[in-house]
Amino acid sequence: MAPKQYVILTFTLMKLSTFTKQDFDILYDFMRPIWLETYAFLPKAQIELLLEKYFSASALERFQNQGYQYRKIDGEGVLVYLEKADEIYIDKLYL
């Protein structure tokens, strides 16, 4: 008989709040150090290009016009998602 295995799950409730104009203004600066560290294996110019593509003011406006929702998580994290008819697509999740 195989030994029993147990999994312990812990859930923490986190407060979601809607992005303000000020939050959108600082999102690029919030994401830049995260991306530079996470994607350090890429050339820095490539990372800067991707940051511009996803977090510049024009990109954020374009994504919002496509229906993407931006939420702060406990004032420190970021959730970006798109609600569809029968599903929710999580685009970005930073905790």
Coordinates of N, CA, C and O in Angstrom, one line a residue:
M1 N 0.8 -1.2 0.0 CA 0.0 0.0 0.0 C 0.9 1.2 0.0 O 1.8 1.4 0.8
A2 N 0.6 2.2 -0.9 CA 1.4 3.4 -1.1 C 1.1 4.3 0.1 O 0.0 4.4 0.6
P3 N 2.2 5.0 0.6 CA 1.9 6.0 1.7 C 1.0 7.1 1.2 O 1.0 7.5 0.0
K4 N 0.2 7.6 2.1 CA -0.7 8.7 1.8 C 0.1 10.0 1.7 O 1.1 10.2 2.4
Q5 N -0.3 10.8 0.7 CA 0.3 12.1 0.5 C -0.7 13.2 0.8 O -1.9 13.0 0.4
Y6 N -0.3 14.2 1.4 CA -1.2 15.3 1.8 C -0.7 16.6 1.1 O 0.5 16.8 1.0
V7 N -1.6 17.4 0.8 CA -1.3 18.7 0.2 C -2.0 19.8 1.1 O -3.2 19.6 1.4
I8 N -1.3 20.7 1.6 CA -1.9 21.8 2.4 C -2.0 23.0 1.5 O -1.0 23.5 1.0
L9 N -3.2 23.5 1.4 CA -3.4 24.7 0.6 C -3.8 25.9 1.6 O -4.5 25.7 2.6
T10 N -3.2 27.0 1.3 CA -3.5 28.2 2.1 C -4.0 29.3 1.2 O -3.5 29.5 0.1
F11 N -5.1 29.9 1.6 CA -5.7 31.0 0.8 C -5.6 32.3 1.6 O -5.9 32.3 2.8
T12 N -5.3 33.3 0.9 CA -5.2 34.6 1.5 C -6.2 35.6 0.7 O -6.0 35.6 -0.5
L13 N -7.1 36.2 1.4 CA -7.9 37.2 0.7 C -7.1 38.5 0.4 O -6.4 39.0 1.2
M14 N -7.3 38.9 -0.8 CA -6.6 40.1 -1.2 C -7.6 41.1 -1.7 O -8.5 40.8 -2.4
K15 N -7.3 42.4 -1.4 CA -8.3 43.4 -1.9 C -7.9 43.9 -3.3 O -6.7 44.3 -3.5
L16 N -8.9 43.9 -4.2 CA -8.7 44.4 -5.5 C -9.3 45.8 -5.6 O -10.4 46.0 -5.1
S17 N -8.6 46.7 -6.2 CA -9.1 48.1 -6.4 C -8.8 48.5 -7.8 O -7.8 48.1 -8.4
T18 N -9.7 49.4 -8.3 CA -9.6 49.9 -9.7 C -8.4 50.8 -9.8 O -8.1 51.6 -8.9
F19 N -7.7 50.7 -10.9 CA -6.6 51.7 -11.2 C -7.2 53.1 -11.4 O -8.2 53.3 -11.9
T20 N -6.4 54.0 -10.9 CA -6.7 55.4 -11.1 C -5.8 56.0 -12.2 O -4.9 55.3 -12.6
K21 N -6.0 57.2 -12.6 CA -5.1 57.8 -13.6 C -3.7 57.8 -13.1 O -2.8 57.5 -13.9
Q22 N -3.5 58.1 -11.8 CA -2.2 58.1 -11.2 C -1.5 56.7 -11.3 O -0.3 56.6 -11.6
D23 N -2.3 55.7 -11.1 CA -1.8 54.3 -11.1 C -1.3 54.0 -12.5 O -0.2 53.4 -12.7
F24 N -2.1 54.4 -13.6 CA -1.6 54.2 -14.9 C -0.4 54.9 -15.2 O 0.5 54.5 -15.9
D25 N -0.2 56.1 -14.7 CA 0.9 57.0 -14.9 C 2.2 56.4 -14.4 O 3.3 56.6 -15.0
I26 N 2.1 55.6 -13.3 CA 3.3 55.0 -12.7 C 3.5 53.5 -13.0 O 4.5 52.9 -12.6
L27 N 2.6 52.9 -13.8 CA 2.7 51.5 -14.0 C 4.0 51.1 -14.8 O 4.7 50.1 -14.4
Y28 N 4.4 51.9 -15.8 CA 5.6 51.6 -16.5 C 6.8 51.6 -15.5 O 7.6 50.7 -15.5
D29 N 6.9 52.6 -14.6 CA 8.0 52.7 -13.7 C 8.0 51.5 -12.7 O 9.0 51.1 -12.2
F30 N 6.8 51.1 -12.3 CA 6.6 49.9 -11.4 C 7.1 48.6 -12.1 O 7.8 47.8 -11.5
M31 N 6.8 48.5 -13.4 CA 7.1 47.2 -14.1 C 8.5 47.1 -14.6 O 9.1 46.0 -14.7
R32 N 9.1 48.3 -14.8 CA 10.5 48.3 -15.4 C 11.5 47.5 -14.6 O 12.2 46.6 -15.2
P33 N 11.7 47.7 -13.3 CA 12.7 46.9 -12.6 C 12.4 45.4 -12.6 O 13.3 44.6 -12.6
I34 N 11.1 45.1 -12.5 CA 10.7 43.7 -12.5 C 11.1 43.0 -13.8 O 11.7 41.9 -13.8
W35 N 10.8 43.7 -14.9 CA 11.1 43.1 -16.2 C 12.6 43.0 -16.4 O 13.1 42.1 -17.0
L36 N 13.3 44.1 -16.0 CA 14.8 44.1 -16.2 C 15.4 42.9 -15.5 O 16.4 42.3 -16.0
E37 N 14.9 42.6 -14.3 CA 15.5 41.5 -13.5 C 15.0 40.2 -14.1 O 15.8 39.2 -14.3
T38 N 13.8 40.0 -14.4 CA 13.2 38.8 -14.8 C 13.7 38.3 -16.2 O 14.0 37.2 -16.4
Y39 N 13.8 39.3 -17.1 CA 14.3 39.0 -18.4 C 15.7 39.4 -18.7 O 16.0 39.8 -19.8
A40 N 16.5 39.4 -17.7 CA 17.9 39.8 -17.8 C 18.7 39.0 -18.9 O 19.7 39.5 -19.4
F41 N 18.2 37.8 -19.3 CA 18.8 37.0 -20.3 C 18.6 37.6 -21.7 O 19.3 37.2 -22.6
L42 N 17.7 38.6 -21.8 CA 17.5 39.2 -23.1 C 18.3 40.5 -23.2 O 18.6 41.1 -22.1
P43 N 18.6 41.0 -24.4 CA 19.2 42.3 -24.5 C 18.4 43.4 -23.9 O 17.1 43.4 -24.0
K44 N 19.0 44.3 -23.2 CA 18.2 45.4 -22.6 C 17.3 46.2 -23.5 O 16.2 46.5 -23.2
A45 N 17.8 46.4 -24.8 CA 17.0 47.1 -25.8 C 15.7 46.3 -26.1 O 14.6 46.9 -26.3
Q46 N 15.8 45.0 -26.1 CA 14.6 44.2 -26.3 C 13.6 44.3 -25.2 O 12.4 44.4 -25.4
I47 N 14.1 44.3 -23.9 CA 13.2 44.5 -22.8 C 12.5 45.9 -22.8 O 11.3 46.0 -22.6
E48 N 13.3 46.9 -23.1 CA 12.7 48.3 -23.2 C 11.6 48.3 -24.3 O 10.6 48.9 -24.1
L49 N 11.8 47.6 -25.4 CA 10.8 47.6 -26.5 C 9.6 46.9 -26.0 O 8.5 47.4 -26.2
L50 N 9.7 45.8 -25.3 CA 8.5 45.1 -24.7 C 7.8 45.9 -23.7 O 6.6 45.9 -23.6
L51 N 8.6 46.6 -22.8 CA 7.9 47.5 -21.8 C 7.1 48.6 -22.5 O 6.0 48.9 -22.1
E52 N 7.6 49.1 -23.6 CA 6.9 50.2 -24.3 C 5.7 49.6 -25.0 O 4.6 50.2 -25.0
K53 N 5.8 48.3 -25.5 CA 4.7 47.7 -26.1 C 3.5 47.4 -25.2 O 2.4 47.4 -25.5
Y54 N 3.8 47.1 -23.9 CA 2.8 46.6 -23.0 C 2.4 47.7 -21.9 O 1.4 47.6 -21.3
F55 N 3.3 48.6 -21.6 CA 3.1 49.5 -20.5 C 3.2 51.0 -20.8 O 3.1 51.8 -19.9
S56 N 3.4 51.4 -22.0 CA 3.4 52.8 -22.3 C 2.0 53.3 -22.2 O 1.0 52.6 -22.2
A57 N 1.8 54.6 -22.2 CA 0.5 55.2 -22.0 C -0.4 54.9 -23.2 O -1.6 54.5 -23.0
S58 N 0.2 54.9 -24.4 CA -0.6 54.5 -25.6 C -1.0 53.0 -25.6 O -2.1 52.7 -26.0
A59 N -0.1 52.2 -25.1 CA -0.5 50.7 -25.0 C -1.5 50.5 -24.0 O -2.5 49.7 -24.3
L60 N -1.4 51.1 -22.9 CA -2.5 51.0 -21.8 C -3.8 51.4 -22.3 O -4.8 50.8 -22.0
E61 N -3.8 52.5 -23.0 CA -5.1 53.0 -23.6 C -5.7 52.1 -24.6 O -6.9 51.8 -24.6
R62 N -4.8 51.5 -25.4 CA -5.3 50.5 -26.4 C -5.8 49.3 -25.8 O -6.9 48.8 -26.1
F63 N -5.2 48.8 -24.7 CA -5.6 47.6 -24.0 C -7.0 47.8 -23.3 O -7.9 47.0 -23.3
Q64 N -7.1 49.0 -22.7 CA -8.4 49.4 -22.1 C -9.5 49.4 -23.1 O -10.6 49.0 -22.8
N65 N -9.2 50.0 -24.3 CA -10.2 50.1 -25.3 C -10.6 48.7 -25.8 O -11.8 48.5 -26.3
Q66 N -9.8 47.7 -25.7 CA -10.1 46.4 -26.1 C -10.8 45.6 -24.9 O -11.2 44.5 -25.1
G67 N -11.0 46.3 -23.8 CA -11.8 45.6 -22.7 C -10.9 45.1 -21.5 O -11.5 44.5 -20.6
Y68 N -9.6 45.3 -21.6 CA -8.8 44.8 -20.5 C -9.1 45.6 -19.2 O -9.2 46.8 -19.3
Q69 N -9.1 44.9 -18.1 CA -9.4 45.6 -16.8 C -8.1 45.5 -16.0 O -7.4 44.5 -16.0
Y70 N -7.8 46.6 -15.4 CA -6.6 46.8 -14.5 C -7.0 46.9 -13.1 O -7.8 47.8 -12.8
R71 N -6.4 46.1 -12.2 CA -6.7 46.2 -10.8 C -5.4 46.2 -10.0 O -4.5 45.5 -10.3
K72 N -5.4 46.9 -8.9 CA -4.3 46.8 -7.9 C -4.7 45.7 -6.9 O -5.9 45.5 -6.6
I73 N -3.7 45.0 -6.5 CA -3.9 43.9 -5.5 C -3.2 44.4 -4.2 O -2.0 44.5 -4.1
D74 N -4.1 44.6 -3.2 CA -3.6 45.0 -1.9 C -2.7 46.3 -2.0 O -1.7 46.4 -1.2
G75 N -2.9 47.1 -3.0 CA -2.1 48.3 -3.2 C -0.6 48.0 -3.7 O 0.1 49.0 -3.9
E76 N -0.2 46.8 -3.9 CA 1.2 46.5 -4.2 C 1.3 45.6 -5.5 O 2.3 45.7 -6.1
G77 N 0.3 44.8 -5.8 CA 0.4 44.0 -7.0 C -0.5 44.5 -8.1 O -1.2 45.5 -8.0
V78 N -0.4 43.8 -9.2 CA -1.2 44.2 -10.4 C -1.8 43.0 -11.0 O -1.2 41.9 -11.2
L79 N -3.1 43.1 -11.4 CA -3.9 42.1 -12.1 C -4.4 42.8 -13.3 O -5.1 43.8 -13.2
V80 N -4.2 42.1 -14.5 CA -4.8 42.6 -15.7 C -5.5 41.4 -16.3 O -5.0 40.3 -16.5
Y81 N -6.8 41.6 -16.6 CA -7.6 40.5 -17.1 C -8.6 41.1 -18.2 O -8.9 42.2 -18.3
L82 N -9.2 40.1 -18.9 CA -10.2 40.4 -19.9 C -11.3 39.4 -19.7 O -11.2 38.2 -19.7
E83 N -12.5 40.0 -19.5 CA -13.7 39.2 -19.3 C -14.3 38.9 -20.7 O -14.5 39.8 -21.5
K84 N -14.5 37.6 -20.9 CA -15.2 37.1 -22.2 C -16.5 36.5 -21.8 O -16.8 36.4 -20.6
A85 N -17.3 36.1 -22.8 CA -18.6 35.6 -22.5 C -18.7 34.5 -21.5 O -19.5 34.5 -20.6
D86 N -17.8 33.6 -21.6 CA -17.8 32.4 -20.7 C -16.5 32.1 -20.0 O -16.3 31.0 -19.5
E87 N -15.6 33.1 -20.0 CA -14.3 32.9 -19.3 C -13.7 34.2 -19.0 O -14.1 35.3 -19.4
I88 N -12.7 34.1 -18.1 CA -11.9 35.3 -17.8 C -10.4 35.0 -18.2 O -9.9 34.0 -17.7
Y89 N -9.8 35.8 -19.0 CA -8.5 35.6 -19.4 C -7.6 36.5 -18.5 O -7.7 37.7 -18.5
I90 N -6.7 35.9 -17.8 CA -5.7 36.6 -16.9 C -4.5 36.9 -17.8 O -3.8 36.0 -18.2
D91 N -4.3 38.1 -18.1 CA -3.2 38.6 -18.9 C -1.9 38.8 -18.1 O -0.8 38.3 -18.6
K92 N -2.0 39.4 -17.0 CA -0.8 39.7 -16.2 C -1.2 39.6 -14.7 O -2.3 40.0 -14.3
L93 N -0.3 39.0 -13.9 CA -0.5 38.9 -12.5 C 0.8 39.1 -11.8 O 1.7 38.2 -12.0
Y94 N 1.0 40.2 -11.1 CA 2.2 40.5 -10.4 C 1.9 40.6 -8.9 O 1.1 41.5 -8.6
L95 N 2.5 39.9 -8.0 CA 2.2 39.9 -6.6 C 3.5 40.3 -5.9 O 4.6 40.1 -6.2

